[in-house]
Tab-separated table of C-alpha atoms in Angstrom:
chain	number	residue	atom	x	y	z
A	1	MET	CA	-12.731	-4.087	53.432
A	2	SER	CA	-15.343	-4.325	50.732
A	3	ALA	CA	-14.648	-5.526	47.213
A	4	ARG	CA	-15.318	-2.026	45.857
A	5	GLU	CA	-12.803	-0.487	48.142
A	6	VAL	CA	-10.251	-3.063	47.110
A	7	GLU	CA	-10.864	-2.111	43.426
A	8	SER	CA	-10.491	1.625	44.128
A	9	ARG	CA	-7.210	1.134	45.903
A	10	ALA	CA	-5.660	-1.203	43.448
A	11	PRO	CA	-3.125	0.340	41.085
A	12	LYS	CA	-4.458	1.028	37.587
A	13	PRO	CA	-2.710	-0.853	34.816
A	14	ARG	CA	-0.497	1.161	32.489
A	15	SER	CA	-1.750	1.523	28.965
A	16	ALA	CA	0.108	-0.621	26.522
A	17	ALA	CA	1.104	0.318	23.037
A	18	LEU	CA	-1.573	-1.889	21.815
A	19	GLY	CA	-4.044	-0.568	24.387
A	20	ALA	CA	-4.883	-1.467	28.017
A	21	GLY	CA	-5.637	-4.976	29.012
A	22	PRO	CA	-9.100	-6.274	30.112
A	23	SER	CA	-10.488	-4.758	33.376
A	24	ILE	CA	-9.791	-6.583	36.588
A	25	ARG	CA	-12.779	-7.779	38.389
A	26	PRO	CA	-13.095	-6.772	42.054
A	27	ALA	CA	-13.114	-10.414	43.070
A	28	GLU	CA	-9.950	-11.098	41.172
A	29	ALA	CA	-8.263	-8.108	42.901
A	30	ALA	CA	-9.439	-9.184	46.289
A	31	SER	CA	-8.479	-12.717	45.886
A	32	GLY	CA	-5.119	-12.302	43.951
A	33	GLY	CA	-6.579	-14.437	41.200
A	34	LEU	CA	-4.964	-12.535	38.440
A	35	LEU	CA	-1.489	-12.783	39.961
A	36	ARG	CA	-2.003	-16.485	40.487
A	37	ARG	CA	-3.225	-16.905	36.918
A	38	ALA	CA	-0.113	-14.961	35.533
A	39	LYS	CA	2.247	-17.210	37.565
A	40	ALA	CA	0.540	-20.346	36.346
A	41	VAL	CA	0.581	-19.344	32.726
A	42	GLY	CA	4.007	-17.855	32.583
A	43	ARG	CA	5.398	-16.402	29.421
A	44	PRO	CA	3.678	-18.080	26.380
A	45	PRO	CA	6.104	-20.090	24.150
A	46	VAL	CA	5.765	-18.052	21.013
A	47	TRP	CA	9.023	-19.160	19.262
A	48	PRO	CA	8.725	-23.028	19.870
A	49	LEU	CA	5.130	-22.936	18.547
A	50	PHE	CA	6.185	-20.879	15.529
A	51	LEU	CA	9.121	-23.116	14.715
A	52	ILE	CA	6.933	-26.172	14.745
A	53	GLY	CA	4.692	-24.671	12.184
A	54	PHE	CA	7.505	-23.280	10.142
A	55	TRP	CA	9.499	-26.610	9.818
A	56	LEU	CA	6.281	-28.478	8.933
A	57	LEU	CA	5.826	-25.984	6.168
A	58	CYS	CA	9.393	-26.286	4.835
A	59	LEU	CA	9.287	-30.050	5.106
A	60	GLY	CA	5.959	-30.061	3.350
A	61	LEU	CA	7.331	-28.159	0.445
A	62	LEU	CA	9.900	-30.879	-0.098
A	63	LEU	CA	6.926	-33.259	-0.477
A	64	GLY	CA	4.503	-31.163	-2.494
A	65	PRO	CA	3.632	-31.679	-6.150
A	66	ARG	CA	6.375	-31.435	-8.777
A	67	VAL	CA	6.195	-29.617	-12.086
A	68	PRO	CA	5.895	-32.055	-15.077
A	69	VAL	CA	9.254	-32.695	-16.618
A	70	ALA	CA	7.974	-31.454	-19.991
A	71	ASP	CA	7.010	-28.144	-18.495
A	72	ALA	CA	10.182	-27.514	-16.393
A	73	GLY	CA	12.050	-25.420	-18.938
A	74	TYR	CA	8.971	-23.211	-19.504
A	75	ASN	CA	8.543	-22.664	-15.798
A	76	CYS	CA	12.238	-21.771	-15.386
A	77	VAL	CA	13.083	-24.650	-12.986
A	78	GLY	CA	14.978	-27.967	-12.850
A	79	ASN	CA	13.547	-30.945	-10.926
A	80	VAL	CA	15.956	-31.974	-8.112
A	81	GLU	CA	15.145	-35.519	-6.835
A	82	LEU	CA	16.359	-36.302	-3.297
A	83	TRP	CA	15.958	-39.509	-1.365
A	84	GLY	CA	12.522	-41.094	-1.018
A	85	PRO	CA	9.569	-38.822	-1.707
A	86	PHE	CA	11.591	-35.620	-1.247
A	87	GLY	CA	12.619	-33.160	-3.896
A	88	PHE	CA	12.161	-29.589	-5.075
A	89	GLU	CA	12.230	-27.378	-8.073
A	90	LEU	CA	15.421	-25.335	-8.389
A	91	ASN	CA	14.845	-21.807	-9.902
A	92	CYS	CA	16.686	-21.279	-13.138
A	93	ASP	CA	18.442	-18.143	-11.782
A	94	SER	CA	19.951	-20.259	-8.908
A	95	PRO	CA	22.846	-21.684	-10.898
A	96	GLU	CA	24.247	-18.202	-11.400
A	97	PHE	CA	23.973	-17.367	-7.664
A	98	MET	CA	25.812	-20.592	-6.763
A	99	TRP	CA	28.547	-20.181	-9.287
A	100	LEU	CA	29.323	-16.661	-8.168
A	101	ALA	CA	29.236	-17.698	-4.441
A	102	ARG	CA	32.053	-20.242	-5.307
A	103	ASP	CA	33.798	-17.771	-7.645
A	104	PRO	CA	32.961	-14.174	-6.500
A	105	GLU	CA	35.581	-12.897	-8.990
A	106	GLY	CA	33.051	-13.615	-11.523
A	107	LEU	CA	31.197	-10.418	-10.289
A	108	ILE	CA	34.119	-8.452	-11.824
A	109	ASN	CA	35.494	-10.472	-14.716
A	110	HIS	CA	32.163	-11.498	-16.293
A	111	LEU	CA	29.235	-9.338	-17.442
A	112	ASN	CA	26.422	-10.833	-15.432
A	113	SER	CA	23.027	-9.687	-13.973
A	114	ARG	CA	24.239	-9.869	-10.467
A	115	GLN	CA	27.213	-7.356	-10.846
A	116	SER	CA	25.223	-4.367	-9.451
A	117	ARG	CA	23.879	-6.360	-6.543
A	118	PRO	CA	26.740	-8.388	-4.947
A	119	GLY	CA	25.670	-8.427	-1.298
A	120	LEU	CA	23.835	-11.717	-1.049
A	121	ILE	CA	26.501	-13.408	-3.069
A	122	LEU	CA	29.322	-12.201	-0.974
A	123	LEU	CA	27.471	-13.295	2.177
A	124	ALA	CA	26.949	-16.685	0.587
A	125	ALA	CA	30.659	-16.881	-0.413
A	126	LEU	CA	31.730	-16.384	3.158
A	127	ILE	CA	29.333	-19.163	4.328
A	128	GLN	CA	30.087	-21.727	1.723
A	129	ALA	CA	33.856	-21.657	2.262
A	130	PRO	CA	33.747	-23.565	5.614
A	131	LEU	CA	30.815	-25.614	4.308
A	132	SER	CA	32.941	-26.929	1.453
A	133	LEU	CA	35.144	-28.533	4.016
A	134	ILE	CA	32.104	-30.727	5.105
A	135	VAL	CA	30.097	-31.054	1.874
A	136	ALA	CA	32.517	-31.288	-1.084
A	137	PRO	CA	31.356	-29.912	-4.418
A	138	ALA	CA	31.110	-32.211	-7.487
A	139	GLY	CA	33.150	-30.081	-9.730
A	140	THR	CA	34.926	-26.764	-10.260
A	141	PRO	CA	32.791	-23.548	-10.414
A	142	THR	CA	31.456	-23.051	-13.969
A	143	PRO	CA	30.228	-19.743	-15.243
A	144	VAL	CA	26.488	-19.731	-15.957
A	145	TYR	CA	24.179	-16.800	-16.471
A	146	GLN	CA	20.653	-15.635	-15.487
A	147	GLY	CA	17.746	-17.552	-16.920
A	148	LEU	CA	19.203	-21.026	-17.590
A	149	TYR	CA	16.298	-22.755	-19.326
A	150	ASP	CA	17.890	-26.281	-19.628
A	151	PRO	CA	16.187	-28.168	-16.767
A	152	ALA	CA	18.816	-30.812	-16.640
A	153	ARG	CA	21.670	-28.370	-16.171
A	154	VAL	CA	19.658	-26.501	-13.672
A	155	ALA	CA	19.237	-29.620	-11.562
A	156	TRP	CA	22.865	-30.727	-12.056
A	157	SER	CA	24.086	-27.376	-10.514
A	158	PHE	CA	22.538	-28.397	-7.257
A	159	PHE	CA	24.989	-31.322	-7.038
A	160	GLN	CA	27.887	-29.502	-8.585
A	161	ASP	CA	27.678	-26.560	-6.160
A	162	ARG	CA	26.285	-27.996	-3.029
A	163	PRO	CA	28.237	-25.952	-0.450
A	164	ALA	CA	26.925	-22.760	-2.057
A	165	TYR	CA	23.446	-24.174	-2.259
A	166	LEU	CA	23.390	-24.814	1.431
A	167	ALA	CA	24.864	-21.377	2.214
A	168	TYR	CA	22.003	-19.744	0.269
A	169	VAL	CA	19.301	-21.997	1.932
A	170	LEU	CA	20.629	-21.170	5.379
A	171	LEU	CA	20.318	-17.439	4.393
A	172	ASN	CA	16.770	-18.013	3.073
A	173	VAL	CA	15.823	-19.651	6.403
A	174	ALA	CA	17.484	-16.906	8.371
A	175	MET	CA	15.577	-14.190	6.402
A	176	LEU	CA	12.337	-15.896	7.140
A	177	LEU	CA	12.991	-16.295	10.769
A	178	ALA	CA	14.149	-12.648	10.856
A	179	SER	CA	10.881	-11.728	9.218
A	180	PHE	CA	8.877	-13.355	12.070
A	181	TYR	CA	11.105	-11.756	14.739
A	182	VAL	CA	10.622	-8.207	13.255
A	183	LEU	CA	6.900	-8.784	12.807
A	184	ARG	CA	6.589	-9.858	16.444
A	185	ARG	CA	8.704	-6.808	17.538
A	186	ALA	CA	6.471	-4.547	15.419
A	187	ILE	CA	3.194	-5.952	16.852
A	188	GLU	CA	4.154	-6.168	20.565
A	189	ARG	CA	6.270	-2.950	20.488
A	190	GLY	CA	7.569	-3.507	24.074
A	191	GLN	CA	4.434	-5.186	25.355
A	192	PRO	CA	5.090	-8.961	25.265
A	193	ALA	CA	2.139	-11.478	25.046
A	194	ARG	CA	0.596	-11.943	28.495
A	195	TYR	CA	-1.969	-14.623	27.621
A	196	ALA	CA	-1.629	-17.965	25.748
A	197	ALA	CA	-4.275	-16.616	23.305
A	198	GLU	CA	-1.987	-13.768	22.324
A	199	ALA	CA	0.922	-15.998	21.809
A	200	VAL	CA	-1.228	-18.176	19.464
A	201	ILE	CA	-2.313	-15.015	17.574
A	202	LEU	CA	1.359	-14.036	17.097
A	203	VAL	CA	2.178	-17.549	15.974
A	204	ALA	CA	-0.709	-17.630	13.525
A	205	THR	CA	0.259	-14.223	12.071
A	206	GLY	CA	3.815	-15.266	11.625
A	207	LEU	CA	2.856	-18.538	9.892
A	208	LEU	CA	0.569	-16.610	7.508
A	209	LEU	CA	3.496	-14.290	6.813
A	210	VAL	CA	5.893	-17.172	5.807
A	211	ALA	CA	3.305	-19.537	4.197
A	212	ASN	CA	2.995	-17.868	0.826
A	213	ASP	CA	3.702	-18.248	-2.901
A	214	VAL	CA	7.113	-16.612	-2.684
A	215	THR	CA	8.255	-19.030	0.031
A	216	LYS	CA	6.848	-21.959	-1.919
A	217	ALA	CA	8.709	-21.035	-5.093
A	218	PHE	CA	12.019	-19.833	-3.589
A	219	VAL	CA	12.772	-21.037	-0.054
A	220	TRP	CA	14.669	-24.044	-1.572
A	221	SER	CA	16.292	-22.048	-4.230
A	222	PRO	CA	19.319	-19.654	-4.051
A	223	HIS	CA	17.692	-16.283	-4.741
A	224	THR	CA	16.927	-12.800	-3.257
A	225	GLN	CA	13.131	-13.304	-3.118
A	226	MET	CA	12.939	-13.934	0.668
A	227	LEU	CA	13.614	-10.161	0.992
A	228	ASN	CA	10.120	-9.476	-0.371
A	229	ILE	CA	8.927	-10.898	2.949
A	230	LEU	CA	11.587	-9.428	5.347
A	231	VAL	CA	11.678	-5.793	3.901
A	232	PRO	CA	8.006	-5.033	4.250
A	233	VAL	CA	7.982	-6.058	7.995
A	234	LEU	CA	11.178	-4.072	8.463
A	235	ALA	CA	9.442	-1.049	6.894
A	236	VAL	CA	6.451	-1.490	9.260
A	237	TYR	CA	8.664	-1.810	12.285
A	238	ALA	CA	10.701	1.292	11.442
A	239	THR	CA	7.703	3.372	10.579
A	240	ARG	CA	5.773	2.529	13.759
A	241	ARG	CA	8.790	3.137	16.012
A	242	VAL	CA	9.466	6.560	14.349
A	243	ILE	CA	5.720	7.544	14.681
A	244	GLU	CA	5.308	6.356	18.278
A	245	ASP	CA	8.613	7.658	19.646
A	246	ARG	CA	7.825	11.037	18.138
A	247	ARG	CA	11.729	11.614	17.639
A	248	PHE	CA	14.318	10.170	15.390
A	249	ASP	CA	16.721	8.362	17.832
A	250	ARG	CA	20.366	8.658	16.524
A	251	LYS	CA	21.223	5.126	17.365
A	252	PHE	CA	18.198	3.916	15.606
A	253	ALA	CA	18.994	6.009	12.489
A	254	LEU	CA	22.527	4.498	12.423
A	255	GLY	CA	21.226	0.994	12.672
A	256	MET	CA	18.622	1.317	10.121
A	257	GLY	CA	21.066	3.129	7.839
A	258	LEU	CA	23.480	0.200	7.945
A	259	VAL	CA	20.646	-2.222	7.427
A	260	VAL	CA	19.346	-0.390	4.346
A	261	GLY	CA	22.892	0.378	2.992
A	262	ILE	CA	23.795	-3.324	3.100
A	263	GLY	CA	20.429	-4.273	1.822
A	264	MET	CA	20.581	-2.001	-1.180
A	265	THR	CA	23.695	-4.021	-2.336
A	266	ILE	CA	21.347	-7.066	-2.316
A	267	TYR	CA	17.918	-5.819	-3.526
A	268	PRO	CA	16.700	-2.379	-4.315
A	269	VAL	CA	13.343	-2.802	-2.365
A	270	PHE	CA	15.317	-1.746	0.797
A	271	VAL	CA	14.853	1.862	-0.346
A	272	VAL	CA	11.167	1.541	0.722
A	273	ILE	CA	12.276	1.572	4.363
A	274	PRO	CA	13.673	5.109	4.530
A	275	ALA	CA	11.023	6.195	2.142
A	276	CYS	CA	8.435	5.161	4.657
A	277	MET	CA	10.317	6.683	7.533
A	278	LEU	CA	10.820	10.103	5.862
A	279	LEU	CA	7.113	11.331	5.997
A	280	PRO	CA	6.579	10.824	9.774
A	281	VAL	CA	10.079	12.261	10.488
A	282	LEU	CA	9.361	15.372	8.413
A	283	ILE	CA	5.893	15.780	10.045
A	284	GLY	CA	7.472	15.519	13.510
A	285	MET	CA	10.140	18.176	12.561
A	286	VAL	CA	7.416	20.533	11.470
A	287	ARG	CA	5.280	20.108	14.515
A	288	THR	CA	8.043	20.514	17.081
A	289	ARG	CA	8.685	23.976	18.413
A	290	SER	CA	12.206	22.963	19.525
A	291	ALA	CA	15.010	24.074	17.182
A	292	ARG	CA	17.277	21.662	19.015
A	293	VAL	CA	15.029	18.671	18.383
A	294	ARG	CA	14.608	19.733	14.730
A	295	ARG	CA	18.402	19.870	14.313
A	296	ARG	CA	18.808	16.551	16.079
A	297	ASP	CA	16.217	14.869	13.758
A	298	LEU	CA	17.702	16.462	10.627
A	299	THR	CA	21.154	15.041	11.565
A	300	SER	CA	19.653	11.633	12.243
A	301	LEU	CA	17.919	11.715	8.752
A	302	ALA	CA	21.185	12.819	7.077
A	303	LEU	CA	23.009	9.992	8.780
A	304	LEU	CA	20.360	7.585	7.596
A	305	ALA	CA	20.576	8.799	3.991
A	306	LEU	CA	24.321	8.710	4.000
A	307	LEU	CA	24.591	5.232	5.287
A	308	SER	CA	21.848	3.977	3.005
A	309	VAL	CA	23.751	4.943	-0.102
A	310	ALA	CA	27.367	4.531	1.029
A	311	PRO	CA	27.833	0.699	0.414
A	312	SER	CA	26.350	0.830	-3.023
A	313	ALA	CA	28.523	4.005	-3.815
A	314	LEU	CA	31.658	2.166	-2.574
A	315	TRP	CA	30.857	-0.913	-4.694
A	316	TYR	CA	30.353	1.278	-7.708
A	317	ALA	CA	33.716	3.058	-7.258
A	318	PHE	CA	35.405	-0.347	-6.702
A	319	LEU	CA	33.918	-1.562	-10.080
A	320	ARG	CA	35.107	1.571	-11.799
A	321	ILE	CA	38.585	0.831	-10.654
A	322	VAL	CA	38.870	-2.875	-11.283
A	323	ALA	CA	36.271	-3.817	-13.972
A	324	ASP	CA	36.472	-3.193	-17.573
A	325	ARG	CA	32.663	-2.639	-17.987
A	326	ILE	CA	29.795	-2.101	-15.422
A	327	PHE	CA	26.569	-3.867	-16.226
A	328	TYR	CA	23.200	-2.992	-14.674
A	329	ALA	CA	20.641	-5.528	-15.457
A	330	GLU	CA	17.861	-3.449	-14.234
A	331	LEU	CA	18.508	-0.742	-16.712
A	332	ASN	CA	18.812	-3.315	-19.484
A	333	LEU	CA	15.417	-4.546	-18.611
A	334	LYS	CA	14.093	-0.970	-18.637
A	335	GLN	CA	13.128	-1.113	-15.018
A	336	VAL	CA	12.294	2.372	-13.562
A	337	VAL	CA	13.651	4.102	-16.768
A	338	TRP	CA	10.534	3.024	-18.569
A	339	MET	CA	8.967	6.184	-16.862
A	340	LYS	CA	11.371	8.461	-18.583
A	341	ASP	CA	10.570	6.809	-21.996
A	342	ALA	CA	6.822	7.089	-21.379
A	343	LEU	CA	7.180	10.712	-20.288
A	344	ALA	CA	8.751	11.441	-23.628
A	345	ASP	CA	5.247	11.095	-25.070
A	346	GLY	CA	3.622	13.238	-22.423
A	347	ILE	CA	2.261	12.988	-18.896
A	348	GLY	CA	-0.913	11.296	-20.043
A	349	PRO	CA	0.827	8.071	-21.385
A	350	LEU	CA	3.012	7.883	-18.293
A	351	LEU	CA	0.022	8.023	-15.865
A	352	ALA	CA	-1.889	5.486	-18.080
A	353	GLN	CA	0.978	3.109	-18.119
A	354	TRP	CA	1.664	3.569	-14.400
A	355	PHE	CA	-1.955	2.850	-13.393
A	356	ASP	CA	-1.961	-0.164	-15.775
A	357	TYR	CA	1.052	-1.633	-14.021
A	358	LEU	CA	-0.678	-0.775	-10.568
A	359	GLY	CA	-3.836	-2.557	-11.623
A	360	GLN	CA	-1.888	-5.605	-12.738
A	361	LEU	CA	-0.006	-5.843	-9.460
A	362	LEU	CA	-3.267	-5.561	-7.450
A	363	GLU	CA	-4.794	-8.326	-9.643
A	364	MET	CA	-1.863	-10.529	-9.022
A	365	ALA	CA	-1.885	-9.771	-5.317
A	366	ALA	CA	-5.513	-10.637	-4.756
A	367	PRO	CA	-5.285	-14.516	-5.070
A	368	GLN	CA	-2.246	-14.283	-2.665
A	369	ALA	CA	-4.362	-12.443	-0.116
A	370	ILE	CA	-6.984	-15.054	0.459
A	371	ALA	CA	-5.739	-16.082	3.906
A	372	LEU	CA	-5.436	-12.341	4.867
A	373	ALA	CA	-9.023	-11.797	3.821
A	374	ALA	CA	-10.156	-14.852	5.739
A	375	LEU	CA	-8.261	-13.593	8.925
A	376	ILE	CA	-9.995	-10.148	8.542
A	377	GLY	CA	-13.370	-11.764	8.050
A	378	TRP	CA	-12.803	-13.891	11.268
A	379	LEU	CA	-11.883	-10.659	13.176
A	380	ALA	CA	-15.031	-8.935	11.909
A	381	ILE	CA	-17.098	-11.814	12.993
A	382	MET	CA	-15.583	-11.886	16.441
A	383	ILE	CA	-15.944	-8.145	16.892
A	384	ALA	CA	-19.717	-8.203	15.769
A	385	VAL	CA	-20.359	-11.091	18.292
A	386	ALA	CA	-18.563	-9.428	21.080
A	387	VAL	CA	-20.278	-6.122	20.629
A	388	ARG	CA	-23.669	-7.826	20.476
A	389	ARG	CA	-22.910	-9.671	23.802
A	390	ARG	CA	-21.590	-6.470	25.176
A	391	GLN	CA	-18.274	-8.018	25.872
A	392	ILE	CA	-16.455	-5.160	24.118
A	393	ALA	CA	-17.434	-1.752	22.935
A	394	LEU	CA	-16.240	-0.387	19.525
A	395	PRO	CA	-14.394	2.729	21.057
A	396	GLN	CA	-12.151	0.229	22.903
A	397	LEU	CA	-10.831	-0.870	19.541
A	398	SER	CA	-9.464	2.578	18.639
A	399	ALA	CA	-6.022	1.415	19.831
A	400	ALA	CA	-5.809	-0.609	16.645
A	401	LEU	CA	-6.388	2.322	14.313
A	402	PRO	CA	-2.639	3.501	14.252
A	403	MET	CA	-1.543	-0.112	13.297
A	404	ILE	CA	-4.099	-0.306	10.534
A	405	VAL	CA	-3.012	3.167	9.126
A	406	ILE	CA	0.687	2.036	9.260
A	407	GLY	CA	-0.059	-1.187	7.562
A	408	LEU	CA	-1.916	0.492	4.769
A	409	TYR	CA	0.718	3.138	4.430
A	410	VAL	CA	3.529	0.758	4.031
A	411	SER	CA	1.497	-1.531	1.739
A	412	PHE	CA	0.832	1.440	-0.588
A	413	ALA	CA	4.423	2.465	-0.485
A	414	LEU	CA	5.454	-1.031	-1.614
A	415	LEU	CA	2.903	-1.120	-4.393
A	416	GLY	CA	4.044	2.260	-5.590
A	417	PHE	CA	7.719	1.082	-5.556
A	418	TYR	CA	7.072	-1.962	-7.726
A	419	THR	CA	4.782	-0.019	-9.928
A	420	CYS	CA	7.565	2.412	-10.640
A	421	VAL	CA	9.993	-0.534	-11.217
A	422	GLY	CA	7.653	-1.685	-14.008
A	423	TRP	CA	8.557	-5.340	-13.801
A	424	VAL	CA	5.170	-6.824	-13.133
A	425	THR	CA	5.049	-10.384	-11.869
A	426	GLU	CA	3.250	-12.286	-9.113
A	427	ARG	CA	6.147	-12.473	-6.700
A	428	LEU	CA	6.576	-8.707	-6.813
A	429	ALA	CA	2.866	-8.275	-5.953
A	430	TYR	CA	3.174	-10.192	-2.652
A	431	PRO	CA	5.249	-7.558	-0.739
A	432	ALA	CA	2.002	-5.446	-0.383
A	433	ILE	CA	0.409	-8.146	1.911
A	434	PRO	CA	2.840	-8.477	4.869
A	435	PRO	CA	2.106	-4.804	6.138
A	436	LEU	CA	-1.690	-5.808	6.047
A	437	LEU	CA	-0.921	-9.056	7.993
A	438	PHE	CA	0.843	-6.919	10.544
A	439	ALA	CA	-2.221	-4.731	10.877
A	440	ALA	CA	-4.543	-7.681	11.175
A	441	GLY	CA	-2.364	-9.370	13.807
A	442	ALA	CA	-2.017	-6.251	15.967
A	443	THR	CA	-5.766	-5.699	15.756
A	444	ALA	CA	-6.411	-9.245	16.751
A	445	ILE	CA	-4.312	-8.729	19.918
A	446	VAL	CA	-6.160	-5.548	20.754
A	447	ILE	CA	-9.350	-7.459	20.511
A	448	ALA	CA	-7.975	-10.330	22.521
A	449	ARG	CA	-6.974	-8.186	25.400
A	450	ARG	CA	-10.454	-6.984	25.773
A	451	LEU	CA	-12.293	-10.314	25.632
A	452	PRO	CA	-13.093	-12.766	28.464
A	453	THR	CA	-11.168	-15.863	28.500
A	454	GLY	CA	-13.398	-18.052	26.502
A	455	ALA	CA	-14.012	-15.625	23.685
A	456	ARG	CA	-10.293	-14.846	23.681
A	457	SER	CA	-9.345	-18.571	23.176
A	458	LEU	CA	-11.954	-18.860	20.385
A	459	LEU	CA	-10.502	-15.778	18.600
A	460	ALA	CA	-6.995	-17.238	18.793
A	461	GLY	CA	-8.144	-20.710	17.693
A	462	GLY	CA	-9.699	-19.327	14.600
A	463	CYS	CA	-6.613	-17.372	13.711
A	464	LEU	CA	-4.440	-20.598	14.179
A	465	ALA	CA	-6.913	-22.611	12.070
A	466	ILE	CA	-6.621	-20.069	9.196
A	467	ALA	CA	-2.866	-20.281	9.367
A	468	LEU	CA	-2.724	-24.051	9.352
A	469	ALA	CA	-5.170	-24.090	6.449
A	470	GLN	CA	-2.873	-21.752	4.576
A	471	ILE	CA	0.117	-24.069	5.131
A	472	ILE	CA	-1.768	-27.014	3.904
A	473	TYR	CA	-2.906	-25.000	0.867
A	474	GLU	CA	0.546	-23.879	-0.016
A	475	VAL	CA	1.953	-27.401	0.263
A	476	ALA	CA	-0.851	-29.156	-1.612
A	477	LYS	CA	-1.486	-26.735	-4.532
A	478	GLU	CA	0.186	-26.847	-7.965
A	479	GLY	CA	2.890	-24.094	-8.311
A	480	PRO	CA	3.986	-21.493	-8.454
A	481	TRP	CA	7.225	-22.805	-9.625
A	482	SER	CA	9.244	-19.605	-9.963
């Protein structure tokens, strides 16, 4: 039997969500080379590789430069010195988080900025209780409020409330690891990495996701900011699943409703997830001709909405019963409601202020997107070289277009959300970047699956080099401190 006959009779590979893999040469099909190579390579070790880079990043942040003592109060931190060369800057909001985790009744009995967002505090309270049996606190929980600008008191709270501190750090680490898990699920979408190069690209994309200014400033501080990394990739995953499934699965709606509902008691950015899902669900309902499918998706959408608001509504009802007064820090800071005040002067001033906030967020996001820009540039170079050498044709890359569109869509949604919030700061500009990292990582894998072995390895090596450079940059640079 000739090689051509073997090729014609061999089963065609199924198209993956990220596109079909590289074509099988006749000689490989005849000799079984592809099968032997798959057995030899096995499943690439994505998680072990990622964890090595992740822990190097976290360890490096304990060794990085410190804020000068004279500038600690201005930068809203306290310097915590550990053994040897290790130490970190504790955010000035952290003492309040730690106090409330040790004394959750403070959410009710004291007017504080966390009263309307108890979720993370209650989780930390559950974790710190058994930890306190192992690591004893240095004193009784002492009420302290947001924005403690006394660096010495901020630093002392670490020693006073060590069980609570450890509980929040465990939650921070869990959120970062969950971010990579969800990012990987969103990129692979049921098609696990088949080549070592794909695993390296996944690891590099994950390291770029976690090696950022938000992680540098907050991973060693009790706070909610790790959610500005996790929520964007959750929104990407949910959006892609709804679009590609072309239906709104009931179990998925229930699961995401619970995630969003609990998340809304922690940080309002979770509202972006159902907001991103809404448009593709509605488009699917309009396009379908089946009344049964339309009713099914409408019911799933209603369940998602109900579960998204139920936990916050129950907490509000609870406060109405047991608390003398309910305090919403966001309203006190004029977040969101600034639009109502601006609208009082007309639509023109509202739009002018809105676009001014948007411009500031984009300006703040740009320096944080240097590694993303480097990754996109590297992909562009590899595409240009591969096309010139006729290793790949541009139409073959069309499988990446849906991921690029989803990434841009979710990124714009997050920018719109924080623009409407009206609290403009660098850490709130970063959430627009993870969806674009998803798009770049997914595109890199589409390219890799169509390149020969040597070029595929070069592509993956460049992605990993960019990720390692970003880790070193974050560890070595001055700030951000909060």
